[in-house]
Coordinates of C-alpha atoms in Angstrom, one line a residue:
M150 CA -18.3 26.7 29.5
S151 CA -15.9 24.8 31.7
L152 CA -15.7 24.2 35.5
Q153 CA -14.3 27.2 37.2
A154 CA -12.3 28.0 40.3
A155 CA -13.5 29.9 43.3
D156 CA -11.0 31.2 45.8
R157 CA -13.7 32.1 48.3
P158 CA -16.6 30.0 49.6
L159 CA -19.5 30.2 47.1
N160 CA -21.9 31.5 49.8
E161 CA -19.7 34.6 50.0
L162 CA -19.5 35.1 46.3
H163 CA -23.3 34.9 45.6
D164 CA -26.2 36.8 47.2
A165 CA -28.6 33.9 47.6
M166 CA -28.5 30.1 47.5
L167 CA -31.4 28.7 45.5
L168 CA -31.5 25.0 46.4
D169 CA -33.3 22.3 44.7
L170 CA -34.9 19.8 47.1
D171 CA -35.2 16.2 45.7
G172 CA -31.7 14.8 45.5
V173 CA -30.1 17.9 47.1
V174 CA -31.7 18.5 50.5
Y175 CA -33.6 15.2 50.8
I176 CA -34.3 11.9 49.0
G177 CA -37.8 10.7 49.7
A178 CA -38.4 10.9 53.4
E179 CA -34.8 11.2 54.5
A180 CA -32.4 14.1 54.5
V181 CA -29.2 14.0 52.4
P182 CA -26.8 13.5 55.3
A183 CA -24.7 16.6 54.7
A184 CA -27.7 18.9 54.1
P185 CA -28.9 20.1 57.5
E186 CA -25.4 21.1 58.7
A187 CA -24.5 22.7 55.3
I188 CA -27.7 24.8 55.2
G189 CA -27.3 25.9 58.8
K190 CA -23.7 26.9 58.1
A191 CA -24.7 28.9 55.0
R192 CA -27.4 30.8 57.0
A193 CA -25.0 31.4 59.9
T194 CA -22.7 33.3 57.5
G195 CA -25.6 35.5 56.4
A196 CA -26.5 33.8 53.1
K197 CA -30.1 33.9 52.0
V198 CA -31.5 30.5 51.3
A199 CA -34.6 29.5 49.3
F200 CA -35.8 26.1 48.3
V201 CA -36.8 26.0 44.7
T202 CA -38.5 22.8 43.6
N203 CA -40.1 21.5 40.5
N204 CA -42.4 19.4 42.7
A205 CA -46.0 20.7 42.4
G206 CA -47.7 18.1 44.5
R207 CA -47.2 19.5 48.1
T208 CA -47.9 22.9 49.4
P209 CA -45.1 25.2 50.6
A210 CA -46.4 24.8 54.1
R211 CA -46.1 21.0 53.9
I212 CA -42.7 21.2 52.4
A213 CA -41.5 23.6 55.1
E214 CA -42.9 21.3 57.7
H215 CA -41.0 18.3 56.2
L216 CA -37.8 20.3 56.0
T217 CA -38.1 21.4 59.6
H218 CA -38.6 17.8 60.7
L219 CA -35.4 16.9 58.9
G220 CA -33.4 19.5 60.8
V221 CA -33.6 22.3 58.2
P222 CA -35.8 25.0 59.7
A223 CA -38.0 26.5 57.0
S224 CA -41.2 28.6 56.7
P225 CA -43.6 28.5 53.7
K226 CA -42.1 31.8 52.3
D227 CA -38.8 30.0 52.0
V228 CA -40.2 27.5 49.5
V229 CA -40.9 28.2 45.9
T230 CA -42.7 25.5 43.9
S231 CA -43.5 25.0 40.2
A232 CA -47.1 25.0 41.2
E233 CA -46.9 28.7 42.1
A234 CA -45.0 29.5 38.9
A235 CA -47.6 27.6 36.8
A236 CA -50.6 29.2 38.5
R237 CA -49.1 32.7 37.9
L238 CA -48.6 31.9 34.2
I239 CA -52.3 31.1 33.9
A240 CA -53.5 34.1 36.0
E241 CA -51.6 36.4 33.7
R242 CA -53.7 35.2 30.8
F243 CA -57.2 34.7 32.2
P244 CA -59.6 36.7 34.5
S245 CA -60.1 36.0 38.2
G246 CA -62.5 33.1 38.8
S247 CA -61.8 31.3 35.6
D248 CA -62.1 27.5 35.7
V249 CA -58.7 25.6 35.6
L250 CA -58.6 21.8 35.4
V251 CA -56.0 20.6 37.9
V252 CA -54.3 17.3 37.0
G253 CA -52.3 17.1 40.2
D254 CA -52.4 17.2 43.9
T255 CA -53.2 19.6 46.8
G256 CA -50.3 21.9 46.3
L257 CA -51.3 22.6 42.7
R258 CA -55.0 23.1 43.6
Q259 CA -54.1 25.6 46.4
A260 CA -51.7 27.5 44.2
V261 CA -54.4 27.9 41.5
R262 CA -56.8 29.1 44.2
R263 CA -54.3 31.6 45.7
V264 CA -54.0 33.5 42.4
G265 CA -57.8 33.9 42.2
L266 CA -58.6 31.0 39.8
R267 CA -61.1 28.2 40.3
P268 CA -59.7 24.7 40.4
V269 CA -61.9 22.0 38.9
T270 CA -61.6 18.3 38.2
V271 CA -64.1 17.8 35.3
A272 CA -63.6 19.4 31.8
D273 CA -66.4 21.4 30.2
E274 CA -66.8 24.4 27.9
S275 CA -65.9 26.8 30.8
T276 CA -62.4 25.2 31.3
V277 CA -59.9 27.8 30.2
A278 CA -56.7 26.0 31.1
V279 CA -55.2 22.7 32.3
V280 CA -52.4 22.6 34.7
Q281 CA -50.5 19.4 35.5
G282 CA -48.2 18.6 38.3
F283 CA -46.7 15.6 40.0
S284 CA -49.0 13.5 42.2
R285 CA -48.2 10.1 43.8
T286 CA -52.0 9.3 43.5
M287 CA -52.3 10.3 39.8
N288 CA -55.3 8.4 38.3
R289 CA -56.6 7.6 34.9
E290 CA -59.8 9.8 35.3
L291 CA -57.8 13.0 35.8
L292 CA -55.5 12.2 32.9
D293 CA -58.6 11.6 30.7
Q294 CA -60.2 14.9 31.8
G295 CA -57.0 16.8 31.2
A296 CA -56.7 15.3 27.7
L297 CA -60.3 16.2 26.9
A298 CA -59.9 19.8 27.9
V299 CA -56.6 20.2 26.0
A300 CA -58.1 18.7 22.9
R301 CA -60.9 21.3 23.1
G302 CA -58.3 24.1 23.1
A303 CA -57.6 24.8 26.8
F304 CA -54.3 26.4 27.6
Y305 CA -52.0 23.6 28.7
V306 CA -49.3 24.3 31.4
A307 CA -47.1 21.8 33.2
G308 CA -45.3 22.5 36.5
N309 CA -42.3 20.7 35.1
A310 CA -41.1 18.1 32.6
D311 CA -38.9 16.0 34.8
A312 CA -39.1 12.5 33.5
T313 CA -37.7 11.0 36.7
A314 CA -37.0 11.8 40.4
P315 CA -34.9 10.0 43.1
G316 CA -37.0 8.2 45.6
E317 CA -36.5 5.8 48.5
W318 CA -36.6 2.8 46.0
G319 CA -34.4 4.4 43.4
I320 CA -35.2 6.5 40.3
T321 CA -38.9 6.6 39.6
P322 CA -41.3 8.3 37.1
A323 CA -42.0 12.0 37.7
N324 CA -44.3 14.6 36.3
G325 CA -42.8 14.7 32.8
S326 CA -43.6 11.0 32.3
F327 CA -47.3 11.7 33.0
V328 CA -47.2 14.9 30.9
R329 CA -46.3 12.7 27.9
V330 CA -49.6 10.9 28.3
I331 CA -51.7 14.0 27.6
A332 CA -49.2 15.5 25.1
H333 CA -49.1 12.2 23.1
A334 CA -52.9 11.8 23.2
T335 CA -53.6 15.4 22.0
G336 CA -50.5 16.4 20.0
V337 CA -50.3 19.5 22.2
E338 CA -47.1 20.4 24.1
P339 CA -47.5 22.2 27.4
V340 CA -45.9 25.5 28.4
I341 CA -43.4 24.5 31.2
A342 CA -43.4 26.7 34.3
G343 CA -40.6 24.9 36.2
K344 CA -36.9 24.4 35.6
P345 CA -35.1 24.8 33.3
M346 CA -37.6 27.5 32.1
R347 CA -37.3 30.9 33.6
P348 CA -40.5 31.4 35.7
L349 CA -39.5 29.3 38.7
H350 CA -36.0 30.6 39.3
E351 CA -37.3 34.2 38.7
E352 CA -39.7 33.6 41.5
G353 CA -36.9 32.5 43.7
M354 CA -34.9 35.6 42.9
L355 CA -37.8 37.8 43.6
R356 CA -38.4 36.0 46.9
T357 CA -34.8 36.5 48.1
G358 CA -34.0 39.8 46.3
A359 CA -31.1 38.1 44.6
T360 CA -29.3 39.5 41.6
D361 CA -26.4 37.0 41.5
P362 CA -27.7 33.7 43.0
L363 CA -26.0 30.3 43.2
I364 CA -28.4 27.6 41.8
V365 CA -27.7 24.3 43.4
G366 CA -29.1 21.1 41.9
D367 CA -28.6 17.4 41.1
R368 CA -30.0 17.5 37.5
L369 CA -28.3 18.7 34.5
D370 CA -31.4 19.1 32.4
T371 CA -33.3 21.2 34.9
D372 CA -31.2 22.8 37.6
I373 CA -28.0 23.4 35.6
E374 CA -29.7 24.2 32.3
G375 CA -31.9 26.6 34.2
A376 CA -28.8 28.3 35.7
T377 CA -27.2 28.6 32.3
A378 CA -30.4 30.1 30.8
H379 CA -30.3 32.8 33.5
G380 CA -26.5 33.4 33.1
A381 CA -26.3 32.3 36.7
A382 CA -23.7 30.2 38.5
G383 CA -24.7 26.5 38.8
L384 CA -23.4 24.0 41.4
L385 CA -24.0 20.4 40.4
V386 CA -24.1 18.0 43.4
L387 CA -23.7 14.2 42.9
S388 CA -26.1 13.3 45.7
G389 CA -29.1 12.8 43.4
V390 CA -29.8 12.0 39.8
A391 CA -26.8 13.1 37.8
T392 CA -23.8 10.8 37.6
P393 CA -20.2 11.5 36.6
R394 CA -20.8 9.9 33.3
D395 CA -23.7 12.2 32.7
L396 CA -21.6 15.2 33.6
V397 CA -18.8 14.3 31.2
A398 CA -21.3 14.0 28.4
A399 CA -23.2 17.2 29.2
P400 CA -23.9 19.6 26.3
T401 CA -22.6 23.1 26.6
H402 CA -25.9 24.5 27.9
Q403 CA -26.0 21.9 30.7
R404 CA -22.5 22.3 32.1
P405 CA -22.2 23.6 35.7
R406 CA -19.8 26.2 36.9
Y407 CA -19.0 24.2 40.0
L408 CA -19.1 20.6 41.2
S409 CA -19.4 19.0 44.6
W410 CA -20.4 15.7 46.3
D411 CA -23.3 17.4 48.0
V412 CA -24.8 20.7 49.1
S413 CA -21.9 21.4 51.5
G414 CA -20.1 22.5 48.4
M415 CA -21.9 25.9 48.6
N416 CA -19.8 26.7 51.7
E417 CA -16.5 25.7 50.1
T418 CA -13.8 27.1 47.8
H419 CA -13.5 25.2 44.5
P420 CA -10.4 24.3 42.4
G421 CA -10.6 24.9 38.7
P422 CA -8.9 22.8 36.0
L423 CA -5.9 24.4 34.3
R424 CA -5.6 23.8 30.6
R425 CA -2.0 23.4 29.2
G426 CA -1.9 22.5 25.5
H427 CA -3.6 19.0 25.2
R428 CA -3.7 18.5 29.0
S429 CA -6.1 19.5 31.7
E430 CA -4.8 19.5 35.3
C431 CA -6.6 19.7 38.6
G432 CA -5.2 18.8 41.9
G433 CA -3.1 15.7 41.5
W434 CA -4.8 14.6 38.2
T435 CA -4.0 15.1 34.6
A436 CA -6.3 14.4 31.6
T437 CA -4.5 14.2 28.3
N438 CA -6.6 14.4 25.1
G439 CA -5.6 13.6 21.5
R440 CA -6.6 11.6 18.4
G441 CA -10.2 11.4 19.6
S442 CA -9.5 9.9 23.0
V443 CA -8.6 10.9 26.6
E444 CA -6.3 9.4 29.2
L445 CA -6.4 10.2 32.9
S446 CA -3.5 9.8 35.3
G447 CA -2.6 10.9 38.8
S448 CA -4.0 10.6 42.3
G449 CA -5.8 12.6 44.9
D450 CA -9.4 13.9 45.3
R451 CA -11.7 12.0 42.9
L452 CA -13.6 15.2 42.2
D453 CA -10.4 16.9 41.0
G454 CA -9.9 14.0 38.6
L455 CA -13.5 14.4 37.3
R456 CA -12.9 18.1 36.9
A457 CA -9.8 17.5 34.8
L458 CA -11.5 14.8 32.8
C459 CA -14.5 17.1 32.0
D460 CA -12.2 19.9 31.0
A461 CA -10.2 17.7 28.6
V462 CA -13.3 16.2 27.0
W463 CA -15.2 19.5 26.7
A464 CA -12.1 21.0 25.0
D465 CA -11.9 18.3 22.3
E466 CA -15.0 17.8 20.1
S467 CA -13.4 14.7 18.5
I468 CA -13.8 12.8 21.8
D469 CA -16.9 10.6 22.1
P470 CA -18.0 11.3 25.8
T471 CA -19.8 8.0 25.8
G472 CA -16.8 6.1 24.3
E473 CA -14.4 3.7 25.8
S474 CA -11.6 6.1 26.6
V475 CA -13.9 8.2 28.8
A476 CA -15.3 5.0 30.4
A477 CA -11.8 3.9 31.2
A478 CA -10.9 7.2 32.8
L479 CA -14.0 7.0 35.0
R480 CA -13.0 3.6 36.1
V481 CA -9.7 5.0 37.2
L482 CA -11.7 7.3 39.4
G483 CA -13.8 4.4 40.8
W484 CA -17.0 5.0 38.7

């Protein structure tokens, strides 16, 4: 897959906008500057918007409250969390009232309770499953209890496997890093409910009634890989985790259909690179590949240069996307 052109705004081409939160709508306690206006504009055109997050720590109500405080009006039904997807996976396997050990926070406990299961914090013979989600107050005792239950054969589900997340101090450990503690201790890998696996985006599509959604995210390994797994359009924004260098090096299943600086890209048209022989052109930029390297020349919008560079590198398997020629091209663009 290569980056594609869109001659109409994306919010007109797709029947719902499924927006990631961390790195797309907000970073820590602060909104991404462009997000409130962009989301308001999309809604004003009639686009359906849902917030689809791998974060299992907070409840939909708390997330909606936070969004509203940041200038993005939202109700709990607008928010779809990995906690809800994880709880549903367990409820499909075990009878109502079963004990589920929750290694996580309030949002995860409430999601388990809403599907008719009983959240517990101590492992014993009645524990049928362990569900793990991100918590800023994760403690050793919960990790120990989770490991004990998994080692005894409890069904192991994780809300997501994100290793990191953007925060107010920078990139910090996320749920996937803590999941590795239990997985390493027991030798058991969890079933993942969140992105890039299908349950979370499927819940977002059910919530909005979408058949052709636009999935907007800042991570290649969750948001964009999840879009690709669905055969859906993915818009990568550069306001969060993924960097231009990451994008150029992305494997086929993590390549977005569209690229923008931030979530405002969902309201815009998008240029697509044009391939001519050994050259990829976009805007005022040309990326020429050959003999295992690439050279970028031109001027104009830096995103157009990045689009041309990605197209040339992705078209030529002999190019090392982490090599010096790509690094030099990114320096031309100021990265």
